[in-house]
């Protein structure tokens, strides 16, 4: 039955897809051109790249993970709250044979699909910049999508408790954007002050970035890969565990 | 206040408003005297709102002459607006402010001191019975409450002239009566009112004098009583026949009343004695499903003038 | 449109009062806008800066990367603060909440409201600039006493973009159109010599970039904070002032014909 929830999203998406695709395409294009090539040329001249690779190769996979984080966070804030509160789509859905469980399964599946789309487009841009050139680098697409999910489900649980959208911009400013800029995508976490390093490693993004980077650069250590995957899955599953009682309480009262 | 005695609050001569090819107001003349409640009655699209917007100095006159407090809105817009209170058709309250802040801020737009604004806001909230909602966000108010707040807002500058565009459209009967009652009190205090409406009961309740507008022109002018006397009759007999018999009625009621109107769902007989007409209908062997005798209203005036109903 | 008497829009102050009153309910949103440029400064300026080391700035001497990037972020934050107000918030007031409609039926005229909105947007941009310059001082990123003029320079940047945003917003029909404005701002932010000098570009591209407004703003503020002061900065000032004046005129004229119809 959760398929119905996905179908609903597909129908809505069909009206807006051009804008989404534009954003998913141009944002990585602009960032890779500016930061990867422009700023990268200075980095390559100053320190010969990062860890022996040109800066754009270092940046691109990290930026991919940061991008799915951002997109997943957005998807699980405004659209979900709209369906709970403003458009009351969930109330309408629950009046049919759908259950809260179906709603959650459907939304999670939809976010996963969206993240796969975002990551695929990103991969294409990356390939155009000559960063992703191996067949194995395609694995970065599901990895980045999982990174997105690790943010999606906890945020969905948070959204289920919200009465208006005030908190969302605060979360973006104080959680998502700091992670985006400082969380390992642009420069090594090891150059952060010690305390912040620990914070960074406690978030899913650091693991998502490392996983994506390892897959694209082809230097992934299996033991580390397992650790990164475990952390990402743990966040995603924990989010689902929390979202169920919270959304049930919200919708069936 | 001096010039409002010397010259009428509103005076229009051959007033025209065009939007491209569309003629919204087509050469109308009217004058509103100080202290009176003046109505524009007519269906949607008759040109009422366009007229109101010109008076409110937010819509340039295409041609003709319009003065408000004896002044040209084109030149003295800000000065005139300073003496007006405006209640627009759709509420445009400030959604980012609370109920009370809406009033205080509006007072500032009229250059009133903050302290004066706060004082008047509190008085007006009491006047429109919203004092208990002062700290709420506007969005949480019901439709009737929003309307009352809009009216309170229009009074913050103690206007000499209050413009009301469809003040009670969309309100439930109870909320409408509350609005009417407040407007009636304002009228008693001597505030000049100009209002548009497509409700004949509203026009009859509130207006000393009114114009009937249709298709951008004024069809008639007078007090409600005069208009009814001139274009209707004292009483009206309303008959309803079974739907299949209605077409066969045509012609069979001739001579029973001053005038007979066949409407899709009922027949109106204009007469000075409704009971007598009802009896006469019976004597002709006609058996309506229902018959009702009522007073002539502005609705009948409008029907007579335009051949159409006010609300379709 | 007929001829109207010219009047100095003194009641524009009312619009600022109104926005300040609304802002009290929502101060966190505006305040937190200050955080983003600071994060860029920390992440890009210092994080990547440690990889870049130094940047040559024109007249032979070099500065640390953070010193190079900080003024660009200062100008960008003035732009962002101003343009967000004059696009999203202005559109909301114009189309959705019809705040303007209510305002202009009082003695406050369209010119007052337009100028008030632009001034408020400049104010928001300036708030971010002042906050940012304090952070720069604290981090030792100010290299010249000319930096005292960086704040008025940022206000000028805010004016230019507030006016541009307001003018563009009068053409906007739906929310989605605003995304296009956002989409145009992003490349401007990324390519206007913000993160690397224009010398990186091929000559033709460089010429193009040098004609974009944010580049002018960044060039001006950077010149002041790094001490690279020359007559070229006057060109930047003229460019931004003209852009602002044109923008505000278009906005006022278009709003007048739209609201007073």
mmCIF file of C-alpha atoms in Angstrom, chain A residues 40-249:
data_model
loop_
_atom_site.group_PDB
_atom_site.id
_atom_site.type_symbol
_atom_site.label_atom_id
_atom_site.label_comp_id
_atom_site.label_asym_id
_atom_site.label_seq_id
_atom_site.Cartn_x
_atom_site.Cartn_y
_atom_site.Cartn_z
ATOM 1 C CA UNK A 40 41.074 24.287 -6.842
ATOM 2 C CA UNK A 41 43.741 25.850 -9.025
ATOM 3 C CA UNK A 42 44.929 27.855 -6.011
ATOM 4 C CA UNK A 43 44.862 24.807 -3.746
ATOM 5 C CA UNK A 44 46.783 22.720 -6.261
ATOM 6 C CA UNK A 45 49.360 25.475 -6.569
ATOM 7 C CA UNK A 46 49.542 26.049 -2.809
ATOM 8 C CA UNK A 47 49.703 22.466 -1.543
ATOM 9 C CA UNK A 48 49.594 20.218 -4.593
ATOM 10 C CA UNK A 49 45.984 19.229 -4.033
ATOM 11 C CA UNK A 50 44.704 17.306 -1.017
ATOM 12 C CA UNK A 51 46.292 14.015 -0.026
ATOM 13 C CA UNK A 52 47.964 13.760 -3.403
ATOM 14 C CA UNK A 53 44.844 14.204 -5.558
ATOM 15 C CA UNK A 54 43.780 17.364 -7.413
ATOM 16 C CA UNK A 55 41.377 19.447 -5.361
ATOM 17 C CA UNK A 56 38.381 18.889 -7.647
ATOM 18 C CA UNK A 57 38.746 15.103 -7.271
ATOM 19 C CA UNK A 58 38.829 15.542 -3.530
ATOM 20 C CA UNK A 59 35.917 17.967 -3.454
ATOM 21 C CA UNK A 60 33.424 16.383 -5.860
ATOM 22 C CA UNK A 61 32.485 13.189 -3.958
ATOM 23 C CA UNK A 62 32.373 15.105 -0.674
ATOM 24 C CA UNK A 63 30.124 17.710 -2.212
ATOM 25 C CA UNK A 64 27.885 14.928 -3.513
ATOM 26 C CA UNK A 65 27.343 13.620 0.010
ATOM 27 C CA UNK A 66 26.763 17.160 1.325
ATOM 28 C CA UNK A 67 24.257 17.747 -1.474
ATOM 29 C CA UNK A 68 22.147 14.673 -0.705
ATOM 30 C CA UNK A 69 22.172 15.725 2.951
ATOM 31 C CA UNK A 70 20.827 19.138 2.022
ATOM 32 C CA UNK A 71 18.234 17.790 -0.396
ATOM 33 C CA UNK A 72 17.046 15.103 2.023
ATOM 34 C CA UNK A 73 16.724 17.621 4.847
ATOM 35 C CA UNK A 74 14.606 19.877 2.667
ATOM 36 C CA UNK A 75 12.408 17.019 1.431
ATOM 37 C CA UNK A 76 11.658 15.947 4.992
ATOM 38 C CA UNK A 77 10.802 19.404 6.287
ATOM 39 C CA UNK A 78 8.460 21.557 4.236
ATOM 40 C CA UNK A 79 6.757 18.937 2.026
ATOM 41 C CA UNK A 80 6.130 16.587 4.953
ATOM 42 C CA UNK A 81 4.814 19.328 7.229
ATOM 43 C CA UNK A 82 2.581 20.501 4.393
ATOM 44 C CA UNK A 83 1.059 17.039 4.177
ATOM 45 C CA UNK A 84 0.577 16.845 7.932
ATOM 46 C CA UNK A 85 -0.623 20.346 8.571
ATOM 47 C CA UNK A 86 -1.351 22.626 5.629
ATOM 48 C CA UNK A 87 -2.788 20.381 2.943
ATOM 49 C CA UNK A 88 -3.761 17.559 5.335
ATOM 50 C CA UNK A 89 -2.905 14.963 2.700
ATOM 51 C CA UNK A 90 -2.131 12.341 5.351
ATOM 52 C CA UNK A 91 -5.530 12.742 6.954
ATOM 53 C CA UNK A 92 -7.057 12.078 3.555
ATOM 54 C CA UNK A 93 -4.768 9.086 3.010
ATOM 55 C CA UNK A 94 -5.536 7.575 6.394
ATOM 56 C CA UNK A 95 -9.253 7.858 5.641
ATOM 57 C CA UNK A 96 -8.614 5.190 2.974
ATOM 58 C CA UNK A 97 -7.073 1.768 3.520
ATOM 59 C CA UNK A 98 -3.617 3.223 4.068
ATOM 60 C CA UNK A 99 -2.059 2.995 7.529
ATOM 61 C CA UNK A 100 0.532 5.241 9.185
ATOM 62 C CA UNK A 101 3.054 2.525 8.496
ATOM 63 C CA UNK A 102 2.269 2.692 4.775
ATOM 64 C CA UNK A 103 2.635 6.456 4.852
ATOM 65 C CA UNK A 104 6.077 6.232 6.455
ATOM 66 C CA UNK A 105 7.264 3.421 4.198
ATOM 67 C CA UNK A 106 6.028 5.340 1.180
ATOM 68 C CA UNK A 107 7.696 8.600 2.185
ATOM 69 C CA UNK A 108 11.006 6.916 2.981
ATOM 70 C CA UNK A 109 10.906 5.093 -0.342
ATOM 71 C CA UNK A 110 10.172 8.380 -2.083
ATOM 72 C CA UNK A 111 13.045 10.221 -0.429
ATOM 73 C CA UNK A 112 15.341 7.332 -1.345
ATOM 74 C CA UNK A 113 14.196 7.651 -4.963
ATOM 75 C CA UNK A 114 14.712 11.398 -4.954
ATOM 76 C CA UNK A 115 18.194 11.006 -3.516
ATOM 77 C CA UNK A 116 19.051 8.469 -6.199
ATOM 78 C CA UNK A 117 17.944 11.023 -8.779
ATOM 79 C CA UNK A 118 19.996 13.808 -7.210
ATOM 80 C CA UNK A 119 23.051 11.561 -6.929
ATOM 81 C CA UNK A 120 22.735 10.288 -10.495
ATOM 82 C CA UNK A 121 22.608 13.786 -11.932
ATOM 83 C CA UNK A 122 25.525 14.744 -9.734
ATOM 84 C CA UNK A 123 27.494 11.739 -10.943
ATOM 85 C CA UNK A 124 26.915 12.816 -14.550
ATOM 86 C CA UNK A 125 28.223 16.308 -13.798
ATOM 87 C CA UNK A 126 31.160 14.809 -11.928
ATOM 88 C CA UNK A 127 31.927 12.570 -14.882
ATOM 89 C CA UNK A 128 31.786 15.600 -17.191
ATOM 90 C CA UNK A 129 34.473 17.231 -15.051
ATOM 91 C CA UNK A 130 36.522 14.067 -15.446
ATOM 92 C CA UNK A 131 36.328 13.224 -11.765
ATOM 93 C CA UNK A 132 34.368 9.978 -11.891
ATOM 94 C CA UNK A 133 35.927 7.805 -14.536
ATOM 95 C CA UNK A 134 35.682 4.262 -13.202
ATOM 96 C CA UNK A 135 32.758 1.890 -13.453
ATOM 97 C CA UNK A 136 32.986 1.330 -9.685
ATOM 98 C CA UNK A 137 32.437 5.018 -9.090
ATOM 99 C CA UNK A 138 28.771 4.423 -9.968
ATOM 100 C CA UNK A 139 28.500 2.839 -6.518
ATOM 101 C CA UNK A 140 28.723 6.343 -5.152
ATOM 102 C CA UNK A 141 25.106 6.882 -6.214
ATOM 103 C CA UNK A 142 23.514 4.444 -3.728
ATOM 104 C CA UNK A 143 26.082 5.439 -1.115
ATOM 105 C CA UNK A 144 25.136 9.111 -1.403
ATOM 106 C CA UNK A 145 21.453 8.199 -1.319
ATOM 107 C CA UNK A 146 22.014 6.272 1.912
ATOM 108 C CA UNK A 147 23.796 9.295 3.324
ATOM 109 C CA UNK A 148 20.682 11.290 2.461
ATOM 110 C CA UNK A 149 18.450 8.777 4.216
ATOM 111 C CA UNK A 150 20.555 8.963 7.355
ATOM 112 C CA UNK A 151 19.431 12.582 7.568
ATOM 113 C CA UNK A 152 15.960 12.076 6.133
ATOM 114 C CA UNK A 153 14.366 9.796 8.696
ATOM 115 C CA UNK A 154 15.539 11.601 11.863
ATOM 116 C CA UNK A 155 14.392 14.904 10.353
ATOM 117 C CA UNK A 156 11.074 13.336 9.399
ATOM 118 C CA UNK A 157 10.644 12.358 13.051
ATOM 119 C CA UNK A 158 11.407 15.924 14.056
ATOM 120 C CA UNK A 159 8.940 17.320 11.517
ATOM 121 C CA UNK A 160 6.222 15.063 12.908
ATOM 122 C CA UNK A 161 6.411 17.051 16.151
ATOM 123 C CA UNK A 162 6.282 20.542 14.607
ATOM 124 C CA UNK A 163 3.285 22.897 14.682
ATOM 125 C CA UNK A 164 4.719 25.398 12.157
ATOM 126 C CA UNK A 165 7.765 25.800 9.929
ATOM 127 C CA UNK A 166 9.696 28.245 12.130
ATOM 128 C CA UNK A 167 12.255 25.710 13.321
ATOM 129 C CA UNK A 168 13.206 24.573 9.835
ATOM 130 C CA UNK A 169 15.233 27.589 8.802
ATOM 131 C CA UNK A 170 16.989 27.449 12.170
ATOM 132 C CA UNK A 171 17.952 23.818 11.589
ATOM 133 C CA UNK A 172 19.226 24.687 8.160
ATOM 134 C CA UNK A 173 21.288 27.568 9.450
ATOM 135 C CA UNK A 174 22.659 25.919 12.557
ATOM 136 C CA UNK A 175 22.932 22.266 11.556
ATOM 137 C CA UNK A 176 22.770 21.626 7.835
ATOM 138 C CA UNK A 177 24.793 24.584 6.530
ATOM 139 C CA UNK A 178 27.590 24.222 9.133
ATOM 140 C CA UNK A 179 27.852 20.544 8.252
ATOM 141 C CA UNK A 180 27.828 21.377 4.566
ATOM 142 C CA UNK A 181 30.710 23.810 4.921
ATOM 143 C CA UNK A 182 32.710 22.308 7.774
ATOM 144 C CA UNK A 183 31.690 18.650 7.761
ATOM 145 C CA UNK A 184 34.450 17.255 5.568
ATOM 146 C CA UNK A 185 33.278 18.021 2.036
ATOM 147 C CA UNK A 186 35.565 20.991 1.374
ATOM 148 C CA UNK A 187 38.614 20.214 3.499
ATOM 149 C CA UNK A 188 39.826 17.409 5.741
ATOM 150 C CA UNK A 189 38.101 17.127 9.107
ATOM 151 C CA UNK A 190 41.584 16.790 10.610
ATOM 152 C CA UNK A 191 42.118 20.529 10.102
ATOM 153 C CA UNK A 192 39.225 21.358 12.443
ATOM 154 C CA UNK A 193 39.922 22.050 16.139
ATOM 155 C CA UNK A 194 39.987 18.810 18.162
ATOM 156 C CA UNK A 195 36.579 19.125 19.799
ATOM 157 C CA UNK A 196 34.889 19.874 16.491
ATOM 158 C CA UNK A 197 36.532 16.864 14.919
ATOM 159 C CA UNK A 198 34.759 14.630 17.425
ATOM 160 C CA UNK A 199 31.458 16.376 16.699
ATOM 161 C CA UNK A 200 31.963 15.979 12.963
ATOM 162 C CA UNK A 201 32.625 12.245 13.259
ATOM 163 C CA UNK A 202 29.482 11.798 15.325
ATOM 164 C CA UNK A 203 27.341 13.037 12.426
ATOM 165 C CA UNK A 204 26.362 10.879 9.470
ATOM 166 C CA UNK A 205 27.848 13.349 6.978
ATOM 167 C CA UNK A 206 31.506 12.673 7.827
ATOM 168 C CA UNK A 207 30.896 8.988 7.154
ATOM 169 C CA UNK A 208 28.892 9.661 4.024
ATOM 170 C CA UNK A 209 31.667 11.915 2.703
ATOM 171 C CA UNK A 210 34.392 9.372 3.430
ATOM 172 C CA UNK A 211 32.386 6.574 1.880
ATOM 173 C CA UNK A 212 31.642 8.548 -1.292
ATOM 174 C CA UNK A 213 35.206 9.818 -1.551
ATOM 175 C CA UNK A 214 36.639 6.322 -1.142
ATOM 176 C CA UNK A 215 34.334 4.961 -3.839
ATOM 177 C CA UNK A 216 35.184 7.684 -6.338
ATOM 178 C CA UNK A 217 38.926 7.801 -5.674
ATOM 179 C CA UNK A 218 39.034 3.998 -5.479
ATOM 180 C CA UNK A 219 41.007 3.847 -2.231
ATOM 181 C CA UNK A 220 38.305 2.589 0.112
ATOM 182 C CA UNK A 221 39.510 0.395 2.963
ATOM 183 C CA UNK A 222 36.910 -2.386 3.493
ATOM 184 C CA UNK A 223 36.972 -2.171 7.299
ATOM 185 C CA UNK A 224 36.334 1.568 7.150
ATOM 186 C CA UNK A 225 33.615 1.094 4.579
ATOM 187 C CA UNK A 226 31.817 -1.223 6.998
ATOM 188 C CA UNK A 227 32.096 1.365 9.757
ATOM 189 C CA UNK A 228 30.716 4.152 7.545
ATOM 190 C CA UNK A 229 27.852 2.011 6.295
ATOM 191 C CA UNK A 230 26.989 0.951 9.847
ATOM 192 C CA UNK A 231 26.815 4.534 11.063
ATOM 193 C CA UNK A 232 24.661 5.642 8.121
ATOM 194 C CA UNK A 233 22.292 2.695 8.481
ATOM 195 C CA UNK A 234 22.074 3.209 12.236
ATOM 196 C CA UNK A 235 20.950 6.821 11.735
ATOM 197 C CA UNK A 236 18.455 5.891 9.045
ATOM 198 C CA UNK A 237 16.947 3.076 11.107
ATOM 199 C CA UNK A 238 16.895 5.088 14.319
ATOM 200 C CA UNK A 239 14.965 7.769 12.472
ATOM 201 C CA UNK A 240 12.359 5.249 11.342
ATOM 202 C CA UNK A 241 12.059 3.874 14.877
ATOM 203 C CA UNK A 242 11.315 7.378 16.159
ATOM 204 C CA UNK A 243 9.110 8.562 13.362
ATOM 205 C CA UNK A 244 6.558 5.773 13.792
ATOM 206 C CA UNK A 245 5.223 6.575 17.267
ATOM 207 C CA UNK A 246 5.562 10.318 16.691
ATOM 208 C CA UNK A 247 3.631 10.395 13.435
ATOM 209 C CA UNK A 248 1.033 7.971 14.775
ATOM 210 C CA UNK A 249 0.464 10.235 17.757
#
